[in-house]
JSON list of C-alpha atoms and ligand atoms in Angstrom, two decimals:
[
{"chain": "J", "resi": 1, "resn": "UNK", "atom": "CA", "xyz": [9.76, 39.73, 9.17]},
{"chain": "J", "resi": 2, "resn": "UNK", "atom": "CA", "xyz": [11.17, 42.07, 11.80]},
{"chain": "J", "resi": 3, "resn": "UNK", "atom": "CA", "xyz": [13.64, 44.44, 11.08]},
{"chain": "J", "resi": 4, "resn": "UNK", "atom": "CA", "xyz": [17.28, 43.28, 12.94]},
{"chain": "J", "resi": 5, "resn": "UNK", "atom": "CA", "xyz": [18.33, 46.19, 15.57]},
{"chain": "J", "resi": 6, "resn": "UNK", "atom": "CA", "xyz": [21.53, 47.70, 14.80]},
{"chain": "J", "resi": 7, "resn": "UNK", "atom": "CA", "xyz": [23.68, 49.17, 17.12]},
{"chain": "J", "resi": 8, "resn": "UNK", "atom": "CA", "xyz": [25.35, 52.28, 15.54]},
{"chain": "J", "resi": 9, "resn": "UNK", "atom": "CA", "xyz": [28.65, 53.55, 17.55]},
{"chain": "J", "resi": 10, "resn": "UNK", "atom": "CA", "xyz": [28.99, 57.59, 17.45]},
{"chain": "J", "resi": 11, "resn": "UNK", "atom": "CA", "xyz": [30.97, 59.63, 19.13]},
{"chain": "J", "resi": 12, "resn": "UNK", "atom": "CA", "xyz": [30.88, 62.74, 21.61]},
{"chain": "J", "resi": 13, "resn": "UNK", "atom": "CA", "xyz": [32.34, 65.66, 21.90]},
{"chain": "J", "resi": 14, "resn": "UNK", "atom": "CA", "xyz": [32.81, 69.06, 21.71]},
{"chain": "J", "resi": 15, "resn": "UNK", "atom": "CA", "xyz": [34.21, 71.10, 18.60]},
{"chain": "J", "resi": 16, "resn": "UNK", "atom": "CA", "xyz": [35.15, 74.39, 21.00]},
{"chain": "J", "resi": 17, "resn": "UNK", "atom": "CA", "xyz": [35.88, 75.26, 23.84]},
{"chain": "J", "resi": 18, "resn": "UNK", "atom": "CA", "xyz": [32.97, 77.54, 23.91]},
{"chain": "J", "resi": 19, "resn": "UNK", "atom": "CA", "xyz": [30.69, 73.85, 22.46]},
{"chain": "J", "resi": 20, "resn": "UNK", "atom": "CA", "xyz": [28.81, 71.12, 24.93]},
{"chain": "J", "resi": 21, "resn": "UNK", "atom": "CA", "xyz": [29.76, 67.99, 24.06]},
{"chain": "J", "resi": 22, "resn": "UNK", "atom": "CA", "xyz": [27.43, 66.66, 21.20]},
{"chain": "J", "resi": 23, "resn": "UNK", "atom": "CA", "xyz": [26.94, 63.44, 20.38]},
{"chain": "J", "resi": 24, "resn": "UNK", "atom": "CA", "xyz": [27.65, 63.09, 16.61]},
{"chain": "J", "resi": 25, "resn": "UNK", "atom": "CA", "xyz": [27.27, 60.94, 13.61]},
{"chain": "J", "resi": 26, "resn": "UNK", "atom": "CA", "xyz": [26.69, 61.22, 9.87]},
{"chain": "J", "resi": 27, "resn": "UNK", "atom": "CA", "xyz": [23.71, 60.44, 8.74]},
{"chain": "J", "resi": 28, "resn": "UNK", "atom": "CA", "xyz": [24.91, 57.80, 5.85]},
{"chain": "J", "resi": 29, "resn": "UNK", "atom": "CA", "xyz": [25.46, 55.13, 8.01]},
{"chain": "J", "resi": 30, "resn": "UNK", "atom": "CA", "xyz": [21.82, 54.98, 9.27]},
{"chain": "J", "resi": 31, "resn": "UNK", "atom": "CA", "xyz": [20.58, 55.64, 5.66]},
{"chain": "J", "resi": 32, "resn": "UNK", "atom": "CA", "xyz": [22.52, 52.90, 4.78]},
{"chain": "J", "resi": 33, "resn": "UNK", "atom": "CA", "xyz": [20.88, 50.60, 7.39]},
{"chain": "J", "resi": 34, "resn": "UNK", "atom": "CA", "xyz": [17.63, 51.33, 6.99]},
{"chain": "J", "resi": 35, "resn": "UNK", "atom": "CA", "xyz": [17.80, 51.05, 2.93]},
{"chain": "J", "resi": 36, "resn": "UNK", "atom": "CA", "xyz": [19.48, 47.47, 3.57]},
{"chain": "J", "resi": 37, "resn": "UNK", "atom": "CA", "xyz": [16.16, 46.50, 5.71]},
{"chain": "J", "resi": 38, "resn": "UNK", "atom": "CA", "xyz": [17.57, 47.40, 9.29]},
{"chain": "J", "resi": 39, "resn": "UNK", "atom": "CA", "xyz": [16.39, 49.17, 11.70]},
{"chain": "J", "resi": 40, "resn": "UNK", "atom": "CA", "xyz": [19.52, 51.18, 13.14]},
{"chain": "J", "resi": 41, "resn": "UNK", "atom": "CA", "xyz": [20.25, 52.74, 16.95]},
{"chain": "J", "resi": 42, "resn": "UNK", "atom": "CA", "xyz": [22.76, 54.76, 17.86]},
{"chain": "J", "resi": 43, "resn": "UNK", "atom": "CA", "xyz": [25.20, 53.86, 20.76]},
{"chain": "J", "resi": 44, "resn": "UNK", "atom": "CA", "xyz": [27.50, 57.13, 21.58]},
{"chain": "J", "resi": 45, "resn": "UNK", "atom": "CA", "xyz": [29.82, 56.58, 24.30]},
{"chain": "J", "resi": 46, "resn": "UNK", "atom": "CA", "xyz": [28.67, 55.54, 27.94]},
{"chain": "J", "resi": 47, "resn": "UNK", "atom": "CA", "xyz": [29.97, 53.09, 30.31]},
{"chain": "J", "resi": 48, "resn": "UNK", "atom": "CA", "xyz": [32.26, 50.44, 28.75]},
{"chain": "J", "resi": 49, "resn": "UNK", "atom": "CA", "xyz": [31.06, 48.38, 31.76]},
{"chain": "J", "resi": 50, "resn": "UNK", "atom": "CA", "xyz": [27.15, 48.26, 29.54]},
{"chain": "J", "resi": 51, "resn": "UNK", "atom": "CA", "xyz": [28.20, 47.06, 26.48]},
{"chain": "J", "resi": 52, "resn": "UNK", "atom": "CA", "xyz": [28.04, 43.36, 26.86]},
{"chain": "J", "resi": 53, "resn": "UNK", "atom": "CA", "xyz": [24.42, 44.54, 28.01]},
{"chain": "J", "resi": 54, "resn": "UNK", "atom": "CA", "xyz": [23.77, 46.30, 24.81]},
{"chain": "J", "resi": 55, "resn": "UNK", "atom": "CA", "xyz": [25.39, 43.71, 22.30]},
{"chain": "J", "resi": 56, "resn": "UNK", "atom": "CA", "xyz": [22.92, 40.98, 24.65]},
{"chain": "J", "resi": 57, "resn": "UNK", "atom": "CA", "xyz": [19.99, 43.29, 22.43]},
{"chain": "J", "resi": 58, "resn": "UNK", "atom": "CA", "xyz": [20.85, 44.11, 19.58]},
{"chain": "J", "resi": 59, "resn": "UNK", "atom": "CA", "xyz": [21.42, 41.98, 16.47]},
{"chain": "J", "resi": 60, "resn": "UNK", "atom": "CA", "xyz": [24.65, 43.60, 14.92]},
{"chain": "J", "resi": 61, "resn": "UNK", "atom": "CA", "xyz": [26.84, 45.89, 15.80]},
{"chain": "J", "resi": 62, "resn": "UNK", "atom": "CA", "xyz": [28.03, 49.24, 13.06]},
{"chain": "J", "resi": 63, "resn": "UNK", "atom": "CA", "xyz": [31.34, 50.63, 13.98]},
{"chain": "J", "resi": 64, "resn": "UNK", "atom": "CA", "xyz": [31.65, 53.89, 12.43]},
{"chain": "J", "resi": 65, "resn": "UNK", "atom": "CA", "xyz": [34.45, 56.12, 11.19]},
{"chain": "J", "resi": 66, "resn": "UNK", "atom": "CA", "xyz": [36.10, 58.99, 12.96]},
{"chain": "J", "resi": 67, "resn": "UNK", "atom": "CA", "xyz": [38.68, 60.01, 15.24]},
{"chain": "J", "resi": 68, "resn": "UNK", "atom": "CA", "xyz": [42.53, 58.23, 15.45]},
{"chain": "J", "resi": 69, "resn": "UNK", "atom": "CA", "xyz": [42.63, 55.34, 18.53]},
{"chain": "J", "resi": 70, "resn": "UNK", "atom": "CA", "xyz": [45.40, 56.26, 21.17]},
{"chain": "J", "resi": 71, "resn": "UNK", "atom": "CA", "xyz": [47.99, 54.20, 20.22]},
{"chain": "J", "resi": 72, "resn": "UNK", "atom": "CA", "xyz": [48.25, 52.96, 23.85]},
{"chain": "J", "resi": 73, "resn": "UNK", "atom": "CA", "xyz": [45.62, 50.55, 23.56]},
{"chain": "J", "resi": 74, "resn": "UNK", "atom": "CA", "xyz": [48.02, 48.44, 20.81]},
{"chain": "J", "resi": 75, "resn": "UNK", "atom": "CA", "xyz": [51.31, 49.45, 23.46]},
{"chain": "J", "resi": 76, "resn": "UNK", "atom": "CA", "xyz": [52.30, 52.35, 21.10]},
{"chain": "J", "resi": 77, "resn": "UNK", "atom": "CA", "xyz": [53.45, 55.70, 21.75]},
{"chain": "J", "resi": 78, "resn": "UNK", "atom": "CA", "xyz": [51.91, 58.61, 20.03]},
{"chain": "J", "resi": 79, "resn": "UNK", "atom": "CA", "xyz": [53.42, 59.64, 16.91]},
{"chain": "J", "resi": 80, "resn": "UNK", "atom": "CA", "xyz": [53.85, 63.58, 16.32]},
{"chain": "J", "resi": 81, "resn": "UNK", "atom": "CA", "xyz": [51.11, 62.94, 13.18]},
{"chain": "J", "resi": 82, "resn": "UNK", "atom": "CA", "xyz": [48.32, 61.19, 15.54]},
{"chain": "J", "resi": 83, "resn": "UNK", "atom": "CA", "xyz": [45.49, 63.04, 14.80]},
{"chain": "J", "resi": 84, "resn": "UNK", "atom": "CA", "xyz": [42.78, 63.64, 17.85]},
{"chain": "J", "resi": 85, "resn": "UNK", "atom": "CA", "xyz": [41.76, 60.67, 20.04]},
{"chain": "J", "resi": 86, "resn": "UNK", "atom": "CA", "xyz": [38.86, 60.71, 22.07]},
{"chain": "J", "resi": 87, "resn": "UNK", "atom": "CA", "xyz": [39.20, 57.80, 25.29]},
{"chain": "J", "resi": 88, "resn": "UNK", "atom": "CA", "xyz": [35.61, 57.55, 26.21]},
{"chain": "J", "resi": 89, "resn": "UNK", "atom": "CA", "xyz": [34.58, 56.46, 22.84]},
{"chain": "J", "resi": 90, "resn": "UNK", "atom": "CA", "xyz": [37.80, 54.49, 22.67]},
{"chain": "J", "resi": 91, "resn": "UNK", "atom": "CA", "xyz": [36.82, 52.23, 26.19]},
{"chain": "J", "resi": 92, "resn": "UNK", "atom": "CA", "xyz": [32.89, 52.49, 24.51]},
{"chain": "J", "resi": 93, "resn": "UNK", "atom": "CA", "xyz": [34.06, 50.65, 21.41]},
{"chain": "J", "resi": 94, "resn": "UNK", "atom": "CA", "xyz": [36.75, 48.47, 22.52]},
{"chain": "J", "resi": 95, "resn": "UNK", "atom": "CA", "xyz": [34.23, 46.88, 25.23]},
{"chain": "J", "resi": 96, "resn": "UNK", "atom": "CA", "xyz": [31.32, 46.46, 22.68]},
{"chain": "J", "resi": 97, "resn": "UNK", "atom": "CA", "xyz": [33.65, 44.80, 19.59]},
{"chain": "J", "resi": 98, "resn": "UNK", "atom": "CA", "xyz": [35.18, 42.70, 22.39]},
{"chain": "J", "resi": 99, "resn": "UNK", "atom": "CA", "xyz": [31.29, 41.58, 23.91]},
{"chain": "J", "resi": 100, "resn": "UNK", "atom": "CA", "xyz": [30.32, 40.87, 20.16]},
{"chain": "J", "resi": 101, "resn": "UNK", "atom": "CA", "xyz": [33.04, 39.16, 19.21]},
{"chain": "J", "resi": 102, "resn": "UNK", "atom": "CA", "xyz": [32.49, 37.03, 22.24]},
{"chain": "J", "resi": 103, "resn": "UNK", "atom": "CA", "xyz": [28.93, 36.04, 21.37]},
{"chain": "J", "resi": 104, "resn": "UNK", "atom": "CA", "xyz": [29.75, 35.83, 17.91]},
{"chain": "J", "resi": 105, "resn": "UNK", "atom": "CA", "xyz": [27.08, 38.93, 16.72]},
{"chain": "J", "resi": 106, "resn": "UNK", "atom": "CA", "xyz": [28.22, 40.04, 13.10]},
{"chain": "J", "resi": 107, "resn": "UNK", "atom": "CA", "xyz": [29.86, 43.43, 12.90]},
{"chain": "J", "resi": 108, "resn": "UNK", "atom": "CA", "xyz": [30.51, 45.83, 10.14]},
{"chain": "J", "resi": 109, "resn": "UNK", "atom": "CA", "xyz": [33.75, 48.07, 10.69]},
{"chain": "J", "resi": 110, "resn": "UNK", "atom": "CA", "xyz": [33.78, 51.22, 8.75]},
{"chain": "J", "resi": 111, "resn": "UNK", "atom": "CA", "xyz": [37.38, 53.54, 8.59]},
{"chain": "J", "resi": 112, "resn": "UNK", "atom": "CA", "xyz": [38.02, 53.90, 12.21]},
{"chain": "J", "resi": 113, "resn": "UNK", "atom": "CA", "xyz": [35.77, 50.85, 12.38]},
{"chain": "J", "resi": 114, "resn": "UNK", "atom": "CA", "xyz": [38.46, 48.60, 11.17]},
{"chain": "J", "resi": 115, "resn": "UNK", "atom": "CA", "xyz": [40.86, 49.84, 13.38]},
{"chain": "J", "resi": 116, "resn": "UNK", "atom": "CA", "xyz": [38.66, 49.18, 16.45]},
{"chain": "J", "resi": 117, "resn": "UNK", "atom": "CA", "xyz": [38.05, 45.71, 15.43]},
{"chain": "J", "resi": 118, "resn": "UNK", "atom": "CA", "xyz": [41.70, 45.02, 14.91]},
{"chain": "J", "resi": 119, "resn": "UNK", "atom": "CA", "xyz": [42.88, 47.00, 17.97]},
{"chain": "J", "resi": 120, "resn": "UNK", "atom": "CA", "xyz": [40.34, 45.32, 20.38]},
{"chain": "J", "resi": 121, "resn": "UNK", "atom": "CA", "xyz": [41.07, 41.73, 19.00]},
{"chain": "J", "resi": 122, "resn": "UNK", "atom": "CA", "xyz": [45.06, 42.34, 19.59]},
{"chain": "J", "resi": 123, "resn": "UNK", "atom": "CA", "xyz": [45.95, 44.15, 16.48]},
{"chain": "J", "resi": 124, "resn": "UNK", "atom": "CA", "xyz": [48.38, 46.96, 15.54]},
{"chain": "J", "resi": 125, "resn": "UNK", "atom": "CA", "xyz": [47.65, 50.16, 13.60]},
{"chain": "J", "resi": 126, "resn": "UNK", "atom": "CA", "xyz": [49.85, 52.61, 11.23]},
{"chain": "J", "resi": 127, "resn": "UNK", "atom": "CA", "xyz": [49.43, 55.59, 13.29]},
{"chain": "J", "resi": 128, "resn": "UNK", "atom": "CA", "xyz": [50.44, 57.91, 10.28]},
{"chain": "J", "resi": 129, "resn": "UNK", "atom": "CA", "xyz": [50.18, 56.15, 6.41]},
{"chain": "J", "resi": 130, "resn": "UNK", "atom": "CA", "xyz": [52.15, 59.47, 4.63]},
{"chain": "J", "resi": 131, "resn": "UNK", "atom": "CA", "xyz": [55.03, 59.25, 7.79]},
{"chain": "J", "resi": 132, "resn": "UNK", "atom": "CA", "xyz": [55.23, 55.48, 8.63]},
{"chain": "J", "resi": 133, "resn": "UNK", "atom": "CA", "xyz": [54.45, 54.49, 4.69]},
{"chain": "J", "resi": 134, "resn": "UNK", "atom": "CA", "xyz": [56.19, 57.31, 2.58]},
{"chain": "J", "resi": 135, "resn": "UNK", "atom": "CA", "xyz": [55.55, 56.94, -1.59]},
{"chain": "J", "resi": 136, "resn": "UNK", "atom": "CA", "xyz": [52.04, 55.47, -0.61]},
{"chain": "J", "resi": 137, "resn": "UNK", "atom": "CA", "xyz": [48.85, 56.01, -2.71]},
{"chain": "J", "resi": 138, "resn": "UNK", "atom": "CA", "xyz": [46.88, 59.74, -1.53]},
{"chain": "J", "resi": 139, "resn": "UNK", "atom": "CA", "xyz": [44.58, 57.80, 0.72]},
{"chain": "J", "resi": 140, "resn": "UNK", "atom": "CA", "xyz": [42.51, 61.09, 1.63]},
{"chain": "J", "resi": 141, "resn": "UNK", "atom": "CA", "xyz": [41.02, 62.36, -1.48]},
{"chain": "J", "resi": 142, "resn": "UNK", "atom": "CA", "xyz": [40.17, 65.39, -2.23]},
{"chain": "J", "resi": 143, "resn": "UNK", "atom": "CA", "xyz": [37.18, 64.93, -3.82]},
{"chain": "J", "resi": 144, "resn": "UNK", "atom": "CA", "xyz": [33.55, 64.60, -2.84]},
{"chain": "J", "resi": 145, "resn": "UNK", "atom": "CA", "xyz": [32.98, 61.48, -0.46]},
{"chain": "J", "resi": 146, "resn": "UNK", "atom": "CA", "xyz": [31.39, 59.04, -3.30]},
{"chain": "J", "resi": 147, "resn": "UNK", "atom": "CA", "xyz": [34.55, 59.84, -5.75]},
{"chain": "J", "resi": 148, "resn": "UNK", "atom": "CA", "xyz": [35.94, 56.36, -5.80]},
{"chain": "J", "resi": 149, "resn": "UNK", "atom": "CA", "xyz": [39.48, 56.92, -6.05]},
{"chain": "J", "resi": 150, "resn": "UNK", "atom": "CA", "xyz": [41.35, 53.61, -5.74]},
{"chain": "J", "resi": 151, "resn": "UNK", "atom": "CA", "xyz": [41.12, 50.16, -6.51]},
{"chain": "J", "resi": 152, "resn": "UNK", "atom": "CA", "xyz": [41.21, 47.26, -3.62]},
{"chain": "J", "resi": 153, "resn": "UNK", "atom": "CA", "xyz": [42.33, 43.66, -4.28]},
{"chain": "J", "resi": 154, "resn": "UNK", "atom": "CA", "xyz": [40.11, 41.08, -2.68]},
{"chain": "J", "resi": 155, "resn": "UNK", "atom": "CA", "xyz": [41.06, 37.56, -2.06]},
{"chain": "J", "resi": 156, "resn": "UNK", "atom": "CA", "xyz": [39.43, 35.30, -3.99]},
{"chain": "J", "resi": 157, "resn": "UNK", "atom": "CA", "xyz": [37.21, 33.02, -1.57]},
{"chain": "J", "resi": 158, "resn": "UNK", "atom": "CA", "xyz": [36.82, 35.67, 1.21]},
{"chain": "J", "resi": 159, "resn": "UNK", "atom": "CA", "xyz": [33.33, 36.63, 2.03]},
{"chain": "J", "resi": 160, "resn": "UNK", "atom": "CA", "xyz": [34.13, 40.45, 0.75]},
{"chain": "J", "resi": 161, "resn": "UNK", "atom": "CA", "xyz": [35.03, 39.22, -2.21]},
{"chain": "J", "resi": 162, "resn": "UNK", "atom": "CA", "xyz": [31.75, 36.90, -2.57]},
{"chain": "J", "resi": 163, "resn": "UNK", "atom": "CA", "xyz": [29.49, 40.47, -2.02]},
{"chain": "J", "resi": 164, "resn": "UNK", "atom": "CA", "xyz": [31.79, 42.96, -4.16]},
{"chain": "J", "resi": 165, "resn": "UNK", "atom": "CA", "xyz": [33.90, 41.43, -6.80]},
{"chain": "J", "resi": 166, "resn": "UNK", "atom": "CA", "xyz": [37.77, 40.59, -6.62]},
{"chain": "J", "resi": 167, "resn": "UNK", "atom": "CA", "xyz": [38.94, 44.44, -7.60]},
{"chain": "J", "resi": 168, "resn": "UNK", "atom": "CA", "xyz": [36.44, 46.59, -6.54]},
{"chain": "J", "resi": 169, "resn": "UNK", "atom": "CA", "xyz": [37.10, 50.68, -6.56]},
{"chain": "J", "resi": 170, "resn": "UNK", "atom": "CA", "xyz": [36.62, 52.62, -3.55]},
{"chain": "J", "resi": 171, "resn": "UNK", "atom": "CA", "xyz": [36.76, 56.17, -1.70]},
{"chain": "J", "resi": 172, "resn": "UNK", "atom": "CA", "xyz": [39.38, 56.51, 0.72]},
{"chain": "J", "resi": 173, "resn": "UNK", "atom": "CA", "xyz": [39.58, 59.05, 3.99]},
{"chain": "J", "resi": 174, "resn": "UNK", "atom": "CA", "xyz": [41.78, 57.69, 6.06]},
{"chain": "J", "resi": 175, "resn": "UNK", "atom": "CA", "xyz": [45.27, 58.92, 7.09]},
{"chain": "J", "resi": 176, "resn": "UNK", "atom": "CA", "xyz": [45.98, 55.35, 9.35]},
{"chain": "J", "resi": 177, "resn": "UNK", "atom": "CA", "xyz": [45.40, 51.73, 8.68]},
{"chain": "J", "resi": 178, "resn": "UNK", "atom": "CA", "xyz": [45.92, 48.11, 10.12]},
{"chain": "J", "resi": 179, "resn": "UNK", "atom": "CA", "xyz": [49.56, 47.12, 10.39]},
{"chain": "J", "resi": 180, "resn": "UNK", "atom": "CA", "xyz": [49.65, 43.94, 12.04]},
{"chain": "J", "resi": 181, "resn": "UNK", "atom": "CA", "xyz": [46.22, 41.92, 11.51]},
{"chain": "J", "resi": 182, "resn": "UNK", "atom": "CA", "xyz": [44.80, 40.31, 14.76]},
{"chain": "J", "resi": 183, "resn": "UNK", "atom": "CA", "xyz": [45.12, 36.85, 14.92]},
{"chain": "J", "resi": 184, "resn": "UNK", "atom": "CA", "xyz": [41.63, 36.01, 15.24]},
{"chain": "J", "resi": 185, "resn": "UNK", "atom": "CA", "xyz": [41.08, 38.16, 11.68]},
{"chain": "J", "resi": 186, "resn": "UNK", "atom": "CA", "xyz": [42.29, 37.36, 8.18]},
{"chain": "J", "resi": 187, "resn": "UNK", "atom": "CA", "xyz": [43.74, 40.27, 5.78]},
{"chain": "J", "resi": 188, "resn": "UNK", "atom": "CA", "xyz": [41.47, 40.05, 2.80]},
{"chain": "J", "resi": 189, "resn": "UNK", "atom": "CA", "xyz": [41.77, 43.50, 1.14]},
{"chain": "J", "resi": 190, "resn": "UNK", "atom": "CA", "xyz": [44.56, 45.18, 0.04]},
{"chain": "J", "resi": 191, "resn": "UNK", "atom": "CA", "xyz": [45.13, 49.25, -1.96]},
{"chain": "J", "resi": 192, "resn": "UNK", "atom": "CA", "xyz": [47.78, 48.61, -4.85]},
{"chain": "J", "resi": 193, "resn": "UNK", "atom": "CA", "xyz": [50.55, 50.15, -2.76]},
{"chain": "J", "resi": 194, "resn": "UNK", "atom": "CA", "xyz": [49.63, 47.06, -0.31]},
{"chain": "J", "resi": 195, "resn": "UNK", "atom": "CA", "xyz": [47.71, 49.21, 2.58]},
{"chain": "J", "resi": 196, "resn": "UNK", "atom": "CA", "xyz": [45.39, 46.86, 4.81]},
{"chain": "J", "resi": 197, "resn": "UNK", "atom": "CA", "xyz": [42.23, 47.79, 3.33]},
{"chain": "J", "resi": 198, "resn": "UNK", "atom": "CA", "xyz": [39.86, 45.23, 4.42]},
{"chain": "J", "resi": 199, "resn": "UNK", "atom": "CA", "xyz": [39.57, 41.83, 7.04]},
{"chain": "J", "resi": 200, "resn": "UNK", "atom": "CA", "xyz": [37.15, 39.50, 7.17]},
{"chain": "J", "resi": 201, "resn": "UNK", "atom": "CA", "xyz": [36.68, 36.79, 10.41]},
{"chain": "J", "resi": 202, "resn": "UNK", "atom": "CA", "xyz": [37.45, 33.63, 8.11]},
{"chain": "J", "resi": 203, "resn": "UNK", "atom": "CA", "xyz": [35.47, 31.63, 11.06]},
{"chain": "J", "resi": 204, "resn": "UNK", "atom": "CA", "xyz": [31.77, 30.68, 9.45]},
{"chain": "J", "resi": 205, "resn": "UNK", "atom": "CA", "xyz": [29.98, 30.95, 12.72]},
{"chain": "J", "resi": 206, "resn": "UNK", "atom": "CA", "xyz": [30.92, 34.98, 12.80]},
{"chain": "J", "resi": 207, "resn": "UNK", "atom": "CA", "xyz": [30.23, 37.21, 10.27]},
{"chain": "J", "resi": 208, "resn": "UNK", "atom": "CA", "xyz": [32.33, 39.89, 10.82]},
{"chain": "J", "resi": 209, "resn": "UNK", "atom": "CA", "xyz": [33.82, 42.37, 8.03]},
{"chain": "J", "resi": 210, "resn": "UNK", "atom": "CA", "xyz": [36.23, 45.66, 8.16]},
{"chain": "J", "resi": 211, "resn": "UNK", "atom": "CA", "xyz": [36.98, 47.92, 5.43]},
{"chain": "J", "resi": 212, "resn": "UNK", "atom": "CA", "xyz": [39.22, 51.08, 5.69]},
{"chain": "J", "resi": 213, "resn": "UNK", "atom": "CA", "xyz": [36.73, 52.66, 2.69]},
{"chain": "J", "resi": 214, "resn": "UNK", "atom": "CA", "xyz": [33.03, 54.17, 3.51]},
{"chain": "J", "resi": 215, "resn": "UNK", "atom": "CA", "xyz": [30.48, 51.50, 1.90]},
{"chain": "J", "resi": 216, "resn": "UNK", "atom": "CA", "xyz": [27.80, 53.90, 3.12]},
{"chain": "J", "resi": 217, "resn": "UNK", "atom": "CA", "xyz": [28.89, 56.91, 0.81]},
{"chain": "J", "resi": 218, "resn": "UNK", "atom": "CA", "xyz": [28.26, 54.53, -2.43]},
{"chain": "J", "resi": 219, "resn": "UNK", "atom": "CA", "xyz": [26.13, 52.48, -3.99]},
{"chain": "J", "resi": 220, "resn": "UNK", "atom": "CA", "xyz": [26.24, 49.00, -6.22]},
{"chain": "J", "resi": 221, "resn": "UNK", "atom": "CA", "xyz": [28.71, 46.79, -4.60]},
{"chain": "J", "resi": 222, "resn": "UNK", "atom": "CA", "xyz": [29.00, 48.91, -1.42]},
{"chain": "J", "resi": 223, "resn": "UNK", "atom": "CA", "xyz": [25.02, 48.63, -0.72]},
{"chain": "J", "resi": 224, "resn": "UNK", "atom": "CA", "xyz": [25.47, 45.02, -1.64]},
{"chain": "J", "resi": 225, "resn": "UNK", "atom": "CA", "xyz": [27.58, 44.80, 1.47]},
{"chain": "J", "resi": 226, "resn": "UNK", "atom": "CA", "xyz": [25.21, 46.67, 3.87]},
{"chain": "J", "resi": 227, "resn": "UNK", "atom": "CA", "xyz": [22.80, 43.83, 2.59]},
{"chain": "J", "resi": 228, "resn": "UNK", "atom": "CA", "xyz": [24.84, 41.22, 3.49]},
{"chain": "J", "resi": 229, "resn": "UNK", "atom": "CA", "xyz": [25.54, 42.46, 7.06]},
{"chain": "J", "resi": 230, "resn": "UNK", "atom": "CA", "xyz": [21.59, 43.04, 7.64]},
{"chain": "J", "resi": 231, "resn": "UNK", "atom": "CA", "xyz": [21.10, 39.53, 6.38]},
{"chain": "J", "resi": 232, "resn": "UNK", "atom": "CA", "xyz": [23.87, 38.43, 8.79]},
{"chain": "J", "resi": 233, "resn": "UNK", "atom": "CA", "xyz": [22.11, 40.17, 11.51]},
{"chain": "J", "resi": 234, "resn": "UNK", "atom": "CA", "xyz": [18.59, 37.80, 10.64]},
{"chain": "J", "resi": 235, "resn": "UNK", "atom": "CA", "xyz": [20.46, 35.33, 11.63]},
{"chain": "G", "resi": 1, "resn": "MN", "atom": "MN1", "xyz": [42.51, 53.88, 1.15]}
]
């Protein structure tokens, strides 16, 4: 059986002044594809005018974690605690969850990931959890990446919940969230201190999942999920 293609989003940039722009990307997510049977590409930033191009051949689409999404594209202005944004992979991501979404080709939204998904499907985001949410849960830990840190209720019946269990613990590195879910998306997740932590498309035809954790730092439940998405992407 051949191995679905995943598209993998990165970004690019430079660190210093004195740095070319890099592409970048941690490793995990790849790993994480290629352990759940996929065979993973990765799609850094280039013109948002390709991507209905690239979703036409590919089989899923990975949006990964990273930088804060200028709060323009949800009609926003910044907030003094918006961390750094970085507009071409903005446009690059927006265009390719928006061409996915269109043909119905499953995504998995990582972190950022989530964000993008909600943001490009009309969605709102907490630009600053500690600022706009004060008294919430520390949702950047400390600890090593695979520390799982808080727990996550799942509605029963959603697709997440299916793959992981209804109160699954996860690692959290995230200083923003969803606010307002898009309408095309149901909320499915939520921390204990009620921070968006996951949505799900709740249409059958699209198999399309976001969760503010990183899956591809653990293992168990969170490889169960990479699983599912590659077996989405057979499809
Ligand atoms: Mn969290």
């Amino acid at each position: 059986m051949p191995r679905p293609l995943v598209a993998v989003t990165a970004t690019a940039r430079s660190e210093t002044d004195a740095d070319p722009v890099r592409v970048r990307l941690n490793a995990a997510y790849m790993d994480a594809v290629s352990r759940a049977g996929g065979l993973p590409i990765v799609a850094p930033p280039t013109d948002p005018g390709a991507a209905e191009e690239l979703i036409a051949t590919v089989d899923a689409l990975l949006l990964t974690g990273g930088e804060d999404i200028d709060p323009s594209w949800y009609g926003a202005v910044p907030s003094p605690h918006l961390g750094r944004v970085t507009a071409s992979r903005d446009a690059w991501e927006m265009a390719l969850t928006r061409a996915a979404a269109e043909r119905r080709i499953p995504i998995l939204a990582v972190c950022r990931g989530i964000q993008v998904l909600n943001v490009a499907l009309g969605g709102t985001l907490l630009q600053d959890i500690p600022s706009d949410r004060p008294g919430s849960l520390q949702h950047e830990q400390s600890g090593a990446r695979a520390d799982r840190t808080h727990r996550v209720h799942l509605a029963g019946g959603s697709r997440l919940a299916a793959i992981m269990g209804l109160e699954p613990t996860v690692n959290s590195m995230h200083h923003q969230a969803v606010d307002a879910g898009a309408t095309r998306l149901a909320v499915v997740g939520t921390a204990p201190d009620g921070i968006i932590e996951a949505v799900e498309s709740p249409d059958a035809r699209w198999w399309a999942v976001g969760v503010q954790w990183h899956p591809e730092e653990l293992d168990g439940a969170d490889a169960r999920l990479f699983a599912a998405f590659v077996d989405a992407a057979r499809g």
